[in-house]
Amino acid sequence: MLISSLAFSFSNTVFAQNKQTNQLLLWDNKPAKDWMTEAYPIGNGRIGGMIFGGVNNEHVQFNDNTLWTGDENDRGMYQAFGDLFIDFDQKDQNFTGYKRELNITNAVHSVSYTQNGTHYNREYFCSFPDKVMVLRFTSDHKSSYSAAIRLKNAHQGKVTVDGNKIQFTGKLSNNMPYQATALVKIENGKSYPVKDDNGEKLKIDQADAITIIFTAATNYSNKREQQWKGEEPAPKIDRILKNATSKSYASLLKNHIQDYQQLFSRLSLYLGGVKNNSLPTYQRLINYKKTPDLDLEALIYQYGRYLLISSSREGGLPANLQGLWNESNTPPWGSDYHSNINIQMNYWLAEPTNLSECHIPYLDYINSMREVSAVATRKQYPNTRGWTVRTENNIFGGMSYLWNTPGSAWYAQALWEHYAFTKDKDYLKNFAYPIIKEISEFWDDHLKRRPDGTLVSPLGWSPEHGPTEDGVTHDQQIVFDLFTNYIEAAEILGIDQDYKNHIADLKAHLLKPKIGKWGQLQEWETDRDDPKDQHRHISHLFGLHPGREISTITTPELAKAARVTLTARGDESTGWSMAWKMNFWARLQDGNHAYKILQNFITPVGGSGTDYNKGGGIYANLFCAHPPFQIDGNFGYTAGISEMLLQSQTGELQFLPALPDQWSTGNIQGLKARGNFEITNLQWKEGKISKLSIKSLSGEDCVVRSPNALKAKGIKEEKSGKDFKYNFKTQAGKVYSFEG
């Protein structure tokens, strides 16, 4: 059962207040040559395209995120779908004034240039409401477009042309049917089919303008009771195209922008500095190490939000290792759902950055895999209730590689977090709680009881290194988090009192984190940590982030040990690992160290190989380089900056907990906090809050922790260490304002 659409009350954020509209651009002064490092992505949560922007030969590589091989027993791989090519007829192929840009304020990609005295413009977007990709080609002269438009099937299927329609169909090795269709509209001129060695294509002669309306589909459904099969591609595509082609281009564009901005414009961020968009994005990356560029840091933050909106929308699948963009039929790690951090990291930004609806595909995915996982779990772990997962997972519940026993418990954290941020009790009762309970039952049955009463996770592994043994810190902390969330959920709903007490007793007997001989937080129960170990996974700090077991305020000794561990592991690593380190240092409330990691993350990377040792960074198109491209680094970066500005995991709204010196002045509007609070305005100067407005959306009690004293009518102040605290009751819908 899919979660129904959630209704949220959000304040209107006007980007103009920070003059950000012109800043939020990725742009280049030349066409892209490489898919992974240079092309720009567009997407509507299901279909997506990578735009190359070639002048004489345009190339759009496209995907539908349901196109998978495999089944319940074979993980398979996420597949490339195909390519759209437009070959323009130009005797003189030289051009001037070229610019291609991706505007993430409205999710429209554009290309412009001058050739043979004619100025050409193109616009591309992927619409969620109309379910299509749209490409529009115009110019300032009539009869200026002559071209051949063709599709290429990534699985060697036949392409046909019928009137103004180009399409291909086929079936994968697992019998999944697929279809891609491009419907071409021209203004004046003529069109007709032609054949050559590459198959059929549509020839356009002397058109004033061209509009291509494209979509692709499979018959995938996320319902196991339907054998993962839904509507066939052909009728689905016919219906989508009939609806889309009945509308004008202006109407399609308006629908797209309104839908996208309803999500994206909820949050604006200004980190100080001056607008710096006169240089191409790749040049800003190259200059970054020598010239501060606070706008680039904010752009990459908002780019993470853009990518999540583009790859994760209600009713669809969650973002995979590459979001939904993929040019290969054998992509790295199958472009799958990795359960030992990667899919989880993809969603760390969803709730804090006011994109709660974009979280829903991940929650639905967890729900959809339960039955398949339970069958597999009982085979591997007889006499256990509930379920867990292997490391590598597909869209049918199929799994491969090692069993990752804490994986489902980490999934359960997302179910809880969605409630913590929205306070939706119906969702908690009817959707989240049953899943959290059955995963708790798995651990109730799976934990090993020692004679002294201590409970340990048997035969765990600290991903992705070290021995397999009992009591691994990573496992223990994730189970602690699961039990904490289950207990709170049962208390809120007022149900299962006896079982809640039983789980509370189990939690009290879990093996606790230990501090080792060189002051580190131990990765294993045995004190064997190597201070020279700089492995990319730092899994035993889960309790610091994204968990809530370790805190500088409530467990300062454990936080100090986590700092020793992080320092020893080093600052440079693969892309996603650096993103996690940003979040760790933010939770340790060391803004300058978090910022140092951020600066390391913004390191230009070239090439496309897989290299664990060389270090990650960012490509010219701002995709995160593991290397190769993994989208979790982009999402983790955005989550990390959010943690630097606001934390709420301990039951307080702690503002500017990890503000670096470089961001001494700035503002953000639209952040969300647990308790369903929206920060409608947070401004700071010289590192201190000057203005703060909090909208209570559910009427929860609120505790504010500030680095400096604040004034608010009728709200009393108390000192807490070096911070100032404000505790007050709220009414739903009311805004509470403070002055510095």
XYZ file of C-alpha atoms in Angstrom:
740
model
C 0.000 0.000 0.000
C 1.533 3.328 -1.049
C 1.623 6.200 1.361
C -0.975 8.731 0.364
C 0.107 12.239 -0.532
C 0.891 14.277 2.538
C -0.412 17.779 2.958
C 2.137 20.185 4.350
C 1.805 23.805 5.302
C 4.820 25.754 4.136
C 5.663 29.395 4.197
C 6.281 31.054 0.856
C 9.938 31.689 0.252
C 10.841 34.423 -2.172
C 14.230 33.850 -3.720
C 14.576 37.492 -4.643
C 15.266 38.402 -1.020
C 18.760 36.972 -1.429
C 19.051 37.712 -5.152
C 19.657 34.019 -5.675
C 17.666 33.541 -8.859
C 20.606 34.368 -11.102
C 23.080 32.420 -9.023
C 21.590 28.964 -9.214
C 23.044 28.036 -12.585
C 25.440 25.394 -13.815
C 26.810 26.520 -17.154
C 29.509 25.803 -19.684
C 30.868 27.533 -22.776
C 31.260 24.321 -24.762
C 29.231 21.157 -25.436
C 29.728 18.138 -23.208
C 31.937 15.331 -24.458
C 31.514 12.928 -21.525
C 28.318 11.565 -19.968
C 29.486 11.254 -16.384
C 31.666 14.303 -15.925
C 30.276 17.027 -18.217
C 26.670 16.416 -19.363
C 23.894 17.990 -17.262
C 21.022 15.941 -15.768
C 17.274 16.515 -15.946
C 14.613 14.225 -14.486
C 11.068 13.915 -13.177
C 11.590 11.128 -10.651
C 10.993 8.332 -13.181
C 12.525 9.318 -16.511
C 15.687 11.326 -16.839
C 18.108 12.570 -19.437
C 21.738 13.613 -19.648
C 22.071 16.556 -22.038
C 25.258 16.928 -24.070
C 24.287 20.145 -25.855
C 26.149 19.474 -29.090
C 25.633 22.100 -31.784
C 25.723 19.982 -34.936
C 24.795 16.729 -33.231
C 22.676 16.843 -30.090
C 22.718 13.785 -27.816
C 20.334 13.042 -24.948
C 21.008 9.803 -23.083
C 17.804 8.757 -21.288
C 16.619 6.410 -18.547
C 13.521 5.090 -16.840
C 14.410 3.988 -13.312
C 12.225 0.879 -13.482
C 14.284 -0.746 -16.264
C 16.039 -3.553 -14.393
C 17.207 -7.067 -15.123
C 16.941 -9.672 -12.355
C 14.052 -10.728 -10.155
C 13.398 -11.816 -6.557
C 16.290 -14.288 -6.701
C 18.779 -12.452 -8.906
C 19.808 -8.893 -8.115
C 20.350 -8.067 -11.793
C 21.355 -4.547 -12.766
C 19.817 -1.176 -13.500
C 19.854 -0.707 -17.263
C 20.531 2.069 -19.717
C 17.405 2.735 -21.797
C 18.618 4.488 -24.903
C 19.676 7.657 -26.661
C 18.005 10.431 -28.626
C 20.122 11.992 -31.365
C 19.418 15.072 -33.468
C 21.794 15.491 -36.412
C 21.543 19.015 -37.829
C 22.195 19.861 -41.482
C 24.704 22.714 -41.535
C 27.141 23.305 -44.367
C 29.251 25.588 -42.196
C 29.470 23.840 -38.857
C 31.335 26.613 -37.018
C 29.494 28.507 -34.301
C 30.006 31.364 -31.836
C 28.556 32.612 -28.535
C 27.864 29.117 -27.239
C 26.351 28.592 -23.794
C 24.610 25.644 -22.204
C 23.161 25.994 -18.744
C 21.108 24.152 -16.180
C 18.957 26.506 -14.139
C 18.150 24.653 -10.932
C 15.759 27.398 -9.826
C 13.233 26.221 -12.442
C 14.774 22.894 -13.580
C 15.136 24.002 -17.199
C 18.218 23.220 -19.289
C 18.996 25.588 -22.158
C 21.476 25.887 -25.019
C 22.154 28.971 -27.147
C 24.620 29.799 -29.922
C 24.961 31.613 -33.245
C 25.635 29.766 -36.491
C 25.552 31.038 -40.080
C 24.075 34.338 -38.905
C 21.189 32.672 -37.063
C 20.799 32.703 -33.280
C 19.550 29.361 -31.970
C 17.869 28.579 -28.649
C 16.930 25.268 -27.068
C 15.036 24.397 -23.881
C 14.791 20.978 -22.218
C 12.900 19.835 -19.136
C 11.389 16.729 -17.543
C 7.858 17.241 -16.255
C 6.520 15.319 -13.260
C 2.855 16.367 -13.707
C 2.805 15.595 -17.437
C 5.215 12.616 -17.232
C 7.260 13.643 -20.279
C 10.612 15.023 -21.334
C 10.213 18.055 -23.591
C 12.787 19.515 -26.002
C 12.107 22.798 -27.796
C 14.265 24.207 -30.633
C 13.726 27.780 -31.860
C 15.712 30.511 -33.625
C 15.456 34.106 -34.832
C 15.140 33.082 -38.507
C 12.462 31.095 -40.309
C 13.180 27.749 -41.991
C 16.391 27.397 -39.988
C 15.966 23.810 -38.772
C 16.851 20.871 -41.003
C 17.807 17.729 -39.138
C 17.486 13.969 -38.744
C 15.998 12.787 -35.454
C 16.705 9.237 -34.338
C 16.440 6.970 -31.324
C 18.900 4.287 -30.286
C 17.843 1.299 -28.186
C 20.475 0.424 -25.551
C 19.460 -3.234 -26.013
C 19.791 -3.383 -29.788
C 16.047 -3.364 -30.478
C 14.501 -2.116 -33.698
C 13.553 1.552 -34.096
C 10.528 2.490 -36.222
C 9.028 5.728 -37.533
C 5.298 6.179 -38.002
C 4.234 9.647 -39.113
C 5.729 12.051 -36.591
C 6.389 9.325 -34.034
C 9.733 7.566 -33.451
C 9.818 4.636 -31.076
C 11.306 1.309 -30.083
C 10.041 -1.588 -27.989
C 11.662 -4.662 -26.547
C 12.003 -7.099 -23.657
C 14.848 -7.651 -21.222
C 16.228 -11.087 -20.302
C 13.791 -11.224 -17.355
C 10.877 -10.635 -19.750
C 10.333 -7.018 -18.671
C 8.780 -5.126 -21.620
C 9.866 -1.585 -22.371
C 9.070 1.157 -24.840
C 10.403 4.618 -25.666
C 8.500 7.047 -27.877
C 9.357 10.505 -29.197
C 6.596 12.551 -30.793
C 7.933 15.341 -33.014
C 6.023 18.544 -33.754
C 7.327 21.030 -36.323
C 6.265 24.527 -37.229
C 6.193 24.902 -41.011
C 8.693 22.913 -43.080
C 8.129 19.223 -43.700
C 8.985 15.877 -42.129
C 9.283 12.360 -43.534
C 10.838 9.004 -42.556
C 14.175 7.859 -43.975
C 16.248 4.697 -43.590
C 19.969 4.089 -43.452
C 22.362 1.591 -41.888
C 21.376 2.852 -38.409
C 17.680 2.168 -38.980
C 14.693 4.461 -39.393
C 14.762 8.145 -38.493
C 12.617 11.221 -39.004
C 13.945 13.830 -41.425
C 13.013 17.489 -40.902
C 13.414 20.063 -43.702
C 13.382 23.830 -43.165
C 11.200 23.973 -40.089
C 10.837 27.214 -38.125
C 10.841 25.334 -34.809
C 10.851 21.773 -33.454
C 9.233 20.409 -30.284
C 9.950 16.846 -29.172
C 7.717 15.279 -26.528
C 9.278 12.109 -25.215
C 8.515 9.430 -22.675
C 9.567 5.875 -21.852
C 8.061 3.138 -19.696
C 8.124 -0.473 -18.534
C 5.364 -2.532 -16.914
C 6.972 -2.423 -13.445
C 4.813 -2.068 -10.345
C 6.141 -2.039 -6.783
C 3.413 -4.442 -5.677
C 4.616 -7.986 -5.099
C 1.030 -9.270 -5.025
C 0.895 -8.324 -8.719
C 4.200 -10.129 -9.453
C 5.806 -6.657 -9.781
C 3.776 -6.082 -12.969
C 1.476 -3.184 -13.728
C 0.163 -1.537 -16.853
C 1.923 -2.448 -20.096
C 4.174 0.238 -21.632
C 2.205 0.831 -24.862
C -1.159 1.966 -23.434
C 0.630 3.887 -20.692
C 2.721 5.812 -23.216
C -0.234 6.388 -25.526
C -2.201 7.941 -22.680
C 0.720 10.104 -21.506
C 1.465 11.403 -24.993
C -2.193 12.038 -25.813
C -2.469 14.191 -22.709
C 0.835 15.999 -23.266
C 0.337 16.708 -26.968
C -3.068 18.264 -26.285
C -1.269 21.075 -24.452
C 0.808 23.933 -25.771
C 4.523 24.086 -25.096
C 3.924 27.101 -22.855
C 1.387 25.112 -20.825
C 3.731 22.125 -20.428
C 6.536 24.428 -19.326
C 4.299 26.270 -16.863
C 3.032 22.991 -15.334
C 6.600 21.775 -14.925
C 7.964 24.933 -13.325
C 5.032 25.337 -10.937
C 5.313 21.732 -9.788
C 9.087 21.871 -9.382
C 9.190 25.215 -7.613
C 6.483 24.132 -5.165
C 9.223 21.884 -3.775
C 12.476 23.644 -4.590
C 11.565 27.195 -3.577
C 10.713 26.233 -0.023
C 14.338 26.760 0.952
C 16.842 29.489 0.144
C 20.442 29.750 1.361
C 22.942 32.606 1.378
C 26.412 32.000 2.810
C 27.864 35.449 2.212
C 30.231 36.572 -0.487
C 29.416 38.042 -3.868
C 27.686 36.627 -6.913
C 30.301 34.791 -8.916
C 28.544 33.343 -11.938
C 30.470 35.100 -14.690
C 32.737 32.067 -15.109
C 31.695 28.611 -16.353
C 31.045 26.178 -13.530
C 34.068 24.023 -14.376
C 36.299 27.109 -14.161
C 34.843 28.015 -10.767
C 35.761 24.513 -9.601
C 39.314 24.927 -10.861
C 39.629 28.346 -9.195
C 38.036 27.236 -5.917
C 41.237 26.118 -4.193
C 42.811 29.545 -4.761
C 39.813 31.878 -4.636
C 37.014 31.572 -2.032
C 33.636 30.995 -3.673
C 30.880 30.857 -1.069
C 28.261 31.013 -3.820
C 29.642 27.803 -5.317
C 29.315 26.106 -1.921
C 25.673 27.215 -1.745
C 25.067 26.186 -5.377
C 26.304 22.637 -4.707
C 24.017 22.538 -1.649
C 20.972 23.455 -3.731
C 22.128 21.120 -6.512
C 21.686 18.231 -4.067
C 18.072 19.292 -3.567
C 17.623 19.597 -7.341
C 18.964 16.077 -7.868
C 16.669 14.598 -5.206
C 13.573 16.270 -6.665
C 14.651 15.066 -10.118
C 15.232 11.436 -9.099
C 12.763 10.718 -6.263
C 9.085 11.607 -6.587
C 5.923 10.196 -5.031
C 4.608 7.023 -6.620
C 8.019 6.044 -7.961
C 11.230 4.341 -6.962
C 13.884 5.841 -4.697
C 17.136 7.282 -6.000
C 19.703 4.553 -6.632
C 23.499 4.808 -6.587
C 23.349 7.185 -9.568
C 19.971 8.762 -8.845
C 18.266 7.590 -12.023
C 20.941 8.490 -14.597
C 22.888 5.628 -16.135
C 24.509 5.034 -19.532
C 25.616 1.424 -18.986
C 24.014 -2.025 -18.901
C 26.757 -3.073 -16.477
C 27.033 0.040 -14.294
C 29.273 0.192 -11.206
C 27.741 -1.969 -8.444
C 24.760 -2.485 -10.735
C 23.679 1.095 -9.883
C 21.725 -0.710 -7.172
C 20.401 0.006 -3.690
C 23.338 -0.534 -1.318
C 22.086 -1.122 2.225
C 25.279 -0.450 4.208
C 25.059 3.348 3.893
C 24.455 4.448 0.314
C 20.674 4.426 -0.047
C 20.379 5.737 3.503
C 22.701 8.669 2.738
C 20.600 9.466 -0.332
C 17.803 10.552 2.002
C 19.605 12.350 4.824
C 18.733 15.664 3.165
C 15.064 14.948 2.431
C 13.419 15.977 5.699
C 15.811 18.756 6.873
C 15.753 20.548 3.497
C 11.944 20.579 3.308
C 11.536 17.816 0.716
C 9.496 15.389 2.787
C 7.476 14.173 -0.207
C 10.702 13.156 -1.941
C 11.384 10.809 0.993
C 8.251 8.781 0.259
C 9.678 6.626 -2.592
C 12.323 5.277 -0.183
C 9.708 4.514 2.480
C 7.500 2.806 -0.110
C 10.504 0.819 -1.312
C 11.165 -0.467 2.221
C 7.520 -1.498 2.473
C 7.519 -3.224 -0.920
C 10.473 -5.502 -0.156
C 9.252 -6.866 3.191
C 7.740 -10.165 2.025
C 10.620 -11.166 -0.252
C 13.153 -10.237 2.421
C 11.272 -12.178 5.081
C 11.376 -15.366 2.982
C 15.096 -14.986 2.308
C 15.797 -14.106 5.953
C 14.073 -17.234 7.275
C 16.218 -19.377 4.987
C 19.408 -17.736 6.200
C 18.388 -17.274 9.848
C 15.871 -19.995 10.802
C 13.586 -19.415 13.773
C 13.644 -15.629 13.471
C 10.728 -13.292 12.968
C 10.947 -10.143 10.887
C 13.495 -9.645 8.131
C 16.742 -8.115 7.043
C 18.719 -7.678 3.814
C 21.934 -8.327 1.950
C 24.255 -5.502 0.926
C 23.121 -5.254 -2.717
C 19.421 -4.943 -3.536
C 17.150 -4.444 -6.542
C 13.578 -3.251 -7.182
C 12.010 -6.740 -6.830
C 13.397 -7.537 -3.370
C 16.237 -9.536 -4.939
C 19.572 -9.378 -3.132
C 23.230 -10.304 -3.524
C 26.641 -10.105 -1.843
C 27.034 -10.376 1.944
C 24.186 -10.422 4.422
C 24.028 -7.005 6.066
C 22.048 -7.839 9.190
C 21.776 -4.238 10.491
C 20.588 -3.060 7.048
C 16.857 -3.250 7.731
C 17.336 -1.626 11.142
C 19.042 1.278 9.388
C 16.100 1.395 6.950
C 13.794 1.653 9.969
C 15.522 4.884 10.960
C 14.134 6.529 7.801
C 10.619 5.387 8.737
C 11.027 6.999 12.155
C 12.641 10.194 10.859
C 9.729 10.838 8.514
C 7.459 10.804 11.549
C 9.855 12.855 13.679
C 9.846 15.657 11.099
C 6.136 15.526 10.124
C 4.425 14.318 13.335
C 1.923 12.434 11.185
C 0.398 9.948 13.657
C -1.736 8.197 11.041
C 1.403 7.494 9.020
C 3.204 6.264 12.147
C 0.368 3.968 13.191
C -0.636 2.508 9.848
C 2.599 2.500 7.873
C 5.802 2.931 9.871
C 5.082 1.216 13.188
C 4.301 -2.290 11.857
C 7.585 -2.309 9.899
C 9.674 -0.954 12.776
C 8.121 -3.575 15.055
C 8.856 -6.542 12.789
C 12.472 -5.425 12.357
C 12.702 -5.143 16.152
C 11.369 -8.709 16.350
C 14.180 -9.852 14.069
C 16.731 -8.427 16.491
C 14.850 -9.778 19.496
C 15.367 -13.237 17.984
C 18.805 -12.659 16.449
C 20.739 -11.071 19.340
C 23.078 -13.346 21.284
C 22.524 -13.463 25.064
C 25.741 -13.772 27.058
C 25.838 -15.336 30.537
C 26.277 -11.891 32.145
C 23.157 -10.617 30.400
C 24.951 -8.568 27.741
C 23.354 -8.671 24.296
C 25.517 -8.674 21.175
C 24.924 -8.840 17.463
C 26.358 -12.177 16.308
C 28.916 -12.389 13.519
C 28.816 -8.769 12.445
C 31.119 -6.866 10.108
C 32.229 -3.255 10.213
C 31.699 -2.340 6.570
C 33.768 -2.801 4.563
C 36.791 -4.122 6.458
C 37.902 -5.980 9.550
C 36.954 -9.360 11.010
C 33.505 -10.905 11.218
C 32.717 -11.352 14.902
C 30.226 -10.692 17.688
C 29.538 -7.264 19.144
C 30.771 -5.084 16.280
C 30.187 -1.440 17.272
C 28.426 -0.567 13.984
C 25.795 -3.256 14.575
C 25.325 -2.433 18.243
C 24.690 1.254 17.571
C 22.189 0.609 14.799
C 20.235 -1.833 16.995
C 20.325 0.749 19.802
C 18.831 3.283 17.380
C 16.154 0.824 16.211
C 15.089 -0.015 19.764
C 15.067 3.679 20.746
C 12.786 4.508 17.838
C 10.507 1.520 18.468
C 10.073 2.396 22.143
C 9.198 6.007 21.335
C 6.776 4.953 18.600
C 4.959 2.513 20.902
C 4.725 5.184 23.626
C 3.328 7.792 21.224
C 0.699 5.360 19.908
C -0.035 3.946 23.363
C 0.138 0.334 22.145
C 2.053 -2.896 22.792
C 2.982 -1.920 26.346
C 4.378 -5.342 27.288
C 6.482 -5.690 24.146
C 7.682 -2.102 24.463
C 8.912 -2.903 27.978
C 10.592 -6.048 26.657
C 12.440 -4.090 23.961
C 13.417 -1.471 26.560
C 14.973 -4.263 28.638
C 16.861 -5.552 25.589
C 18.122 -2.038 24.852
C 19.390 -1.671 28.425
C 21.459 -4.835 28.037
C 23.061 -4.045 24.668
C 26.850 -3.969 24.600
C 27.732 -0.280 24.849
C 30.324 1.706 22.847
C 33.822 1.462 24.263
C 36.757 3.844 24.427
C 40.062 2.244 23.447
C 43.665 2.465 24.540
C 44.571 5.483 22.408
C 41.376 7.350 23.276
C 39.456 6.241 20.181
C 35.918 4.971 19.899
C 36.475 1.258 19.366
C 35.368 -0.229 16.068
C 35.220 -3.706 17.572
C 34.649 -5.044 21.068
C 38.329 -6.014 21.103
C 40.607 -2.976 21.359
C 42.463 -3.547 18.082
C 41.942 -0.272 16.183
C 44.957 0.818 14.164
C 45.611 4.584 14.491
C 47.054 4.481 10.945
C 43.864 2.976 9.463
C 42.359 5.475 7.020
C 39.587 3.296 5.604
C 36.767 5.164 3.828
C 34.057 3.531 5.986
C 33.818 4.858 9.538
C 30.790 2.755 10.322
C 31.310 2.627 14.090
C 30.429 6.329 14.355
C 26.820 5.647 13.312
C 25.796 6.574 16.874
C 27.159 10.083 16.253
C 25.537 10.454 12.835
C 22.942 9.652 11.643
C 22.129 8.079 15.024
C 21.580 9.957 18.282
C 23.436 7.807 20.808
C 26.547 10.013 20.871
C 26.355 13.754 21.491
C 28.710 16.495 22.626
C 25.988 17.581 25.057
C 24.684 14.285 26.488
C 27.722 11.941 26.077
C 30.785 14.220 25.918
C 33.317 11.423 26.601
C 32.029 9.305 23.714
C 31.982 12.411 21.500
C 35.610 13.077 22.428
C 36.525 9.489 21.486
C 34.692 9.875 18.181
C 36.794 12.974 17.507
C 39.989 10.972 18.126
C 38.787 8.306 15.665
C 37.848 10.848 13.003
C 41.160 12.666 13.318
C 43.070 9.402 12.867
C 41.020 8.411 9.803
C 42.052 11.594 8.007
C 40.152 14.166 5.990
C 40.602 13.035 2.394
C 38.726 10.038 1.043
C 36.227 8.969 -1.586
C 33.420 11.411 -2.367
C 30.620 9.895 -0.287
C 32.998 9.248 2.622
C 33.980 12.913 2.758
C 30.280 13.819 2.732
C 29.716 11.579 5.782
C 32.722 13.147 7.502
C 31.141 16.576 7.034
C 28.118 15.318 8.967
C 30.315 13.744 11.668
C 32.260 16.950 12.278
C 29.033 18.962 12.257
C 27.616 16.702 14.986
C 30.882 17.197 16.913
C 30.098 20.918 16.572
C 33.405 21.681 14.926
C 32.348 23.911 12.061
C 35.863 24.724 10.906
C 36.771 21.054 10.558
C 33.483 20.296 8.791
C 34.305 23.152 6.435
C 37.775 21.739 5.802
C 36.124 18.499 4.652
C 33.708 20.520 2.522
C 36.656 22.196 0.813
C 38.242 18.793 0.176
C 34.951 17.596 -1.317
C 34.999 20.476 -3.810
C 38.048 19.075 -5.578
C 37.863 18.799 -9.379
C 38.198 15.189 -10.518
C 38.703 13.936 -14.071
C 38.480 10.489 -15.587
C 35.913 7.786 -15.092
C 37.655 4.858 -13.426
C 36.972 3.254 -10.071
C 39.714 4.094 -7.604
C 39.330 3.671 -3.851
C 42.750 5.098 -3.068
C 43.149 8.159 -5.258
C 40.429 10.132 -3.508
C 37.129 11.566 -4.596
C 35.759 14.993 -5.269
C 33.482 16.511 -7.847
C 33.174 16.502 -11.632
C 32.676 19.514 -13.909
C 28.894 18.884 -13.885
C 28.991 18.850 -10.050
C 28.261 15.119 -9.818
C 30.061 13.587 -6.850
C 33.095 11.487 -7.770
C 33.487 8.365 -5.638
C 35.134 7.909 -8.182
C 33.199 6.971 -10.356
C 29.963 8.954 -10.011
C 27.866 8.153 -6.942
C 25.021 10.483 -6.084
C 25.116 9.801 -2.337
C 28.036 12.235 -2.031
C 25.924 15.053 -3.487
C 23.092 14.254 -1.092
C 25.422 13.822 1.894
C 27.065 17.191 1.197
C 23.683 18.943 1.313
C 22.784 17.107 4.517
C 26.132 18.112 6.023
C 25.605 21.840 5.501
C 22.107 21.497 6.963
C 23.640 19.865 10.071
C 26.151 22.725 10.338
C 23.288 25.238 10.536
C 20.618 23.341 12.499
C 20.445 20.129 14.530
C 17.411 18.640 16.268
C 18.278 14.997 17.003
C 18.525 15.522 20.788
C 15.050 17.044 21.188
C 16.283 20.629 20.936
C 16.490 22.982 17.979
C 20.167 23.849 18.099
C 21.015 26.733 15.798
C 24.428 27.331 14.199
C 25.970 24.363 16.053
C 28.881 24.072 13.604
C 29.182 27.426 11.868
C 32.627 27.847 10.269
C 34.517 31.130 10.393
C 34.122 31.520 6.615
C 30.317 31.781 6.930
C 30.351 34.569 9.514
C 27.335 36.241 7.896
C 24.468 34.566 6.074
C 20.867 33.442 6.167
C 18.650 30.491 5.371
C 14.892 30.176 5.062
C 12.935 26.926 4.920
C 14.963 24.413 6.925
C 12.909 21.839 8.811
C 13.497 20.457 12.315
C 12.153 17.422 14.125
C 8.886 18.235 15.833
C 7.544 19.585 12.515
C 9.057 23.028 12.921
C 9.890 25.121 9.876
C 12.607 27.734 10.184
C 11.045 30.524 8.165
C 13.985 32.846 8.818
C 17.454 32.373 10.271
C 19.885 35.254 9.862
C 23.293 35.601 11.436
C 26.042 38.218 11.541
C 29.594 37.764 12.814
C 28.697 34.231 13.860
C 25.715 35.238 16.002
C 21.992 34.927 15.339
C 20.429 38.288 14.493
C 16.932 37.138 13.494
C 15.120 33.847 13.982
C 11.553 32.834 13.117
C 10.159 29.366 13.789
C 6.815 28.172 12.476
C 5.197 25.430 14.538
C 3.272 23.172 12.167
C 2.037 20.659 14.766
C 1.887 22.600 18.043
C 4.704 20.646 19.716
C 6.681 21.992 22.673
C 9.854 23.713 21.468
C 13.334 24.028 22.959
C 15.729 26.432 21.237
C 19.488 26.344 21.854
C 21.398 29.370 20.587
C 25.076 30.373 20.627
C 24.085 33.901 21.691
C 21.357 35.504 23.766
C 18.018 36.104 22.017
C 14.983 38.228 22.824
C 11.424 37.025 22.409
C 8.246 38.262 24.032
C 7.126 36.068 26.928
C 9.849 33.430 26.521
C 12.295 32.966 29.380
C 16.007 32.414 28.933
C 18.236 29.925 30.718
C 21.977 29.368 30.426
C 23.294 25.920 29.376
C 27.070 25.836 29.323
C 28.164 28.346 26.710
C 24.721 28.281 25.060
C 21.385 29.954 25.724
C 18.164 27.908 25.920
C 14.531 28.875 25.408
C 11.742 26.436 26.282
C 8.178 27.246 25.258
C 4.860 25.745 24.239
C 3.581 26.378 20.720
C 0.341 26.486 18.787
C 0.027 24.881 15.378
C 0.346 27.435 12.598
C 1.893 30.144 14.759
C 5.284 31.761 14.088
C 7.668 32.502 16.985
C 10.251 35.207 16.372
C 13.496 36.074 18.151
C 15.940 38.956 17.830
C 19.659 38.736 18.490
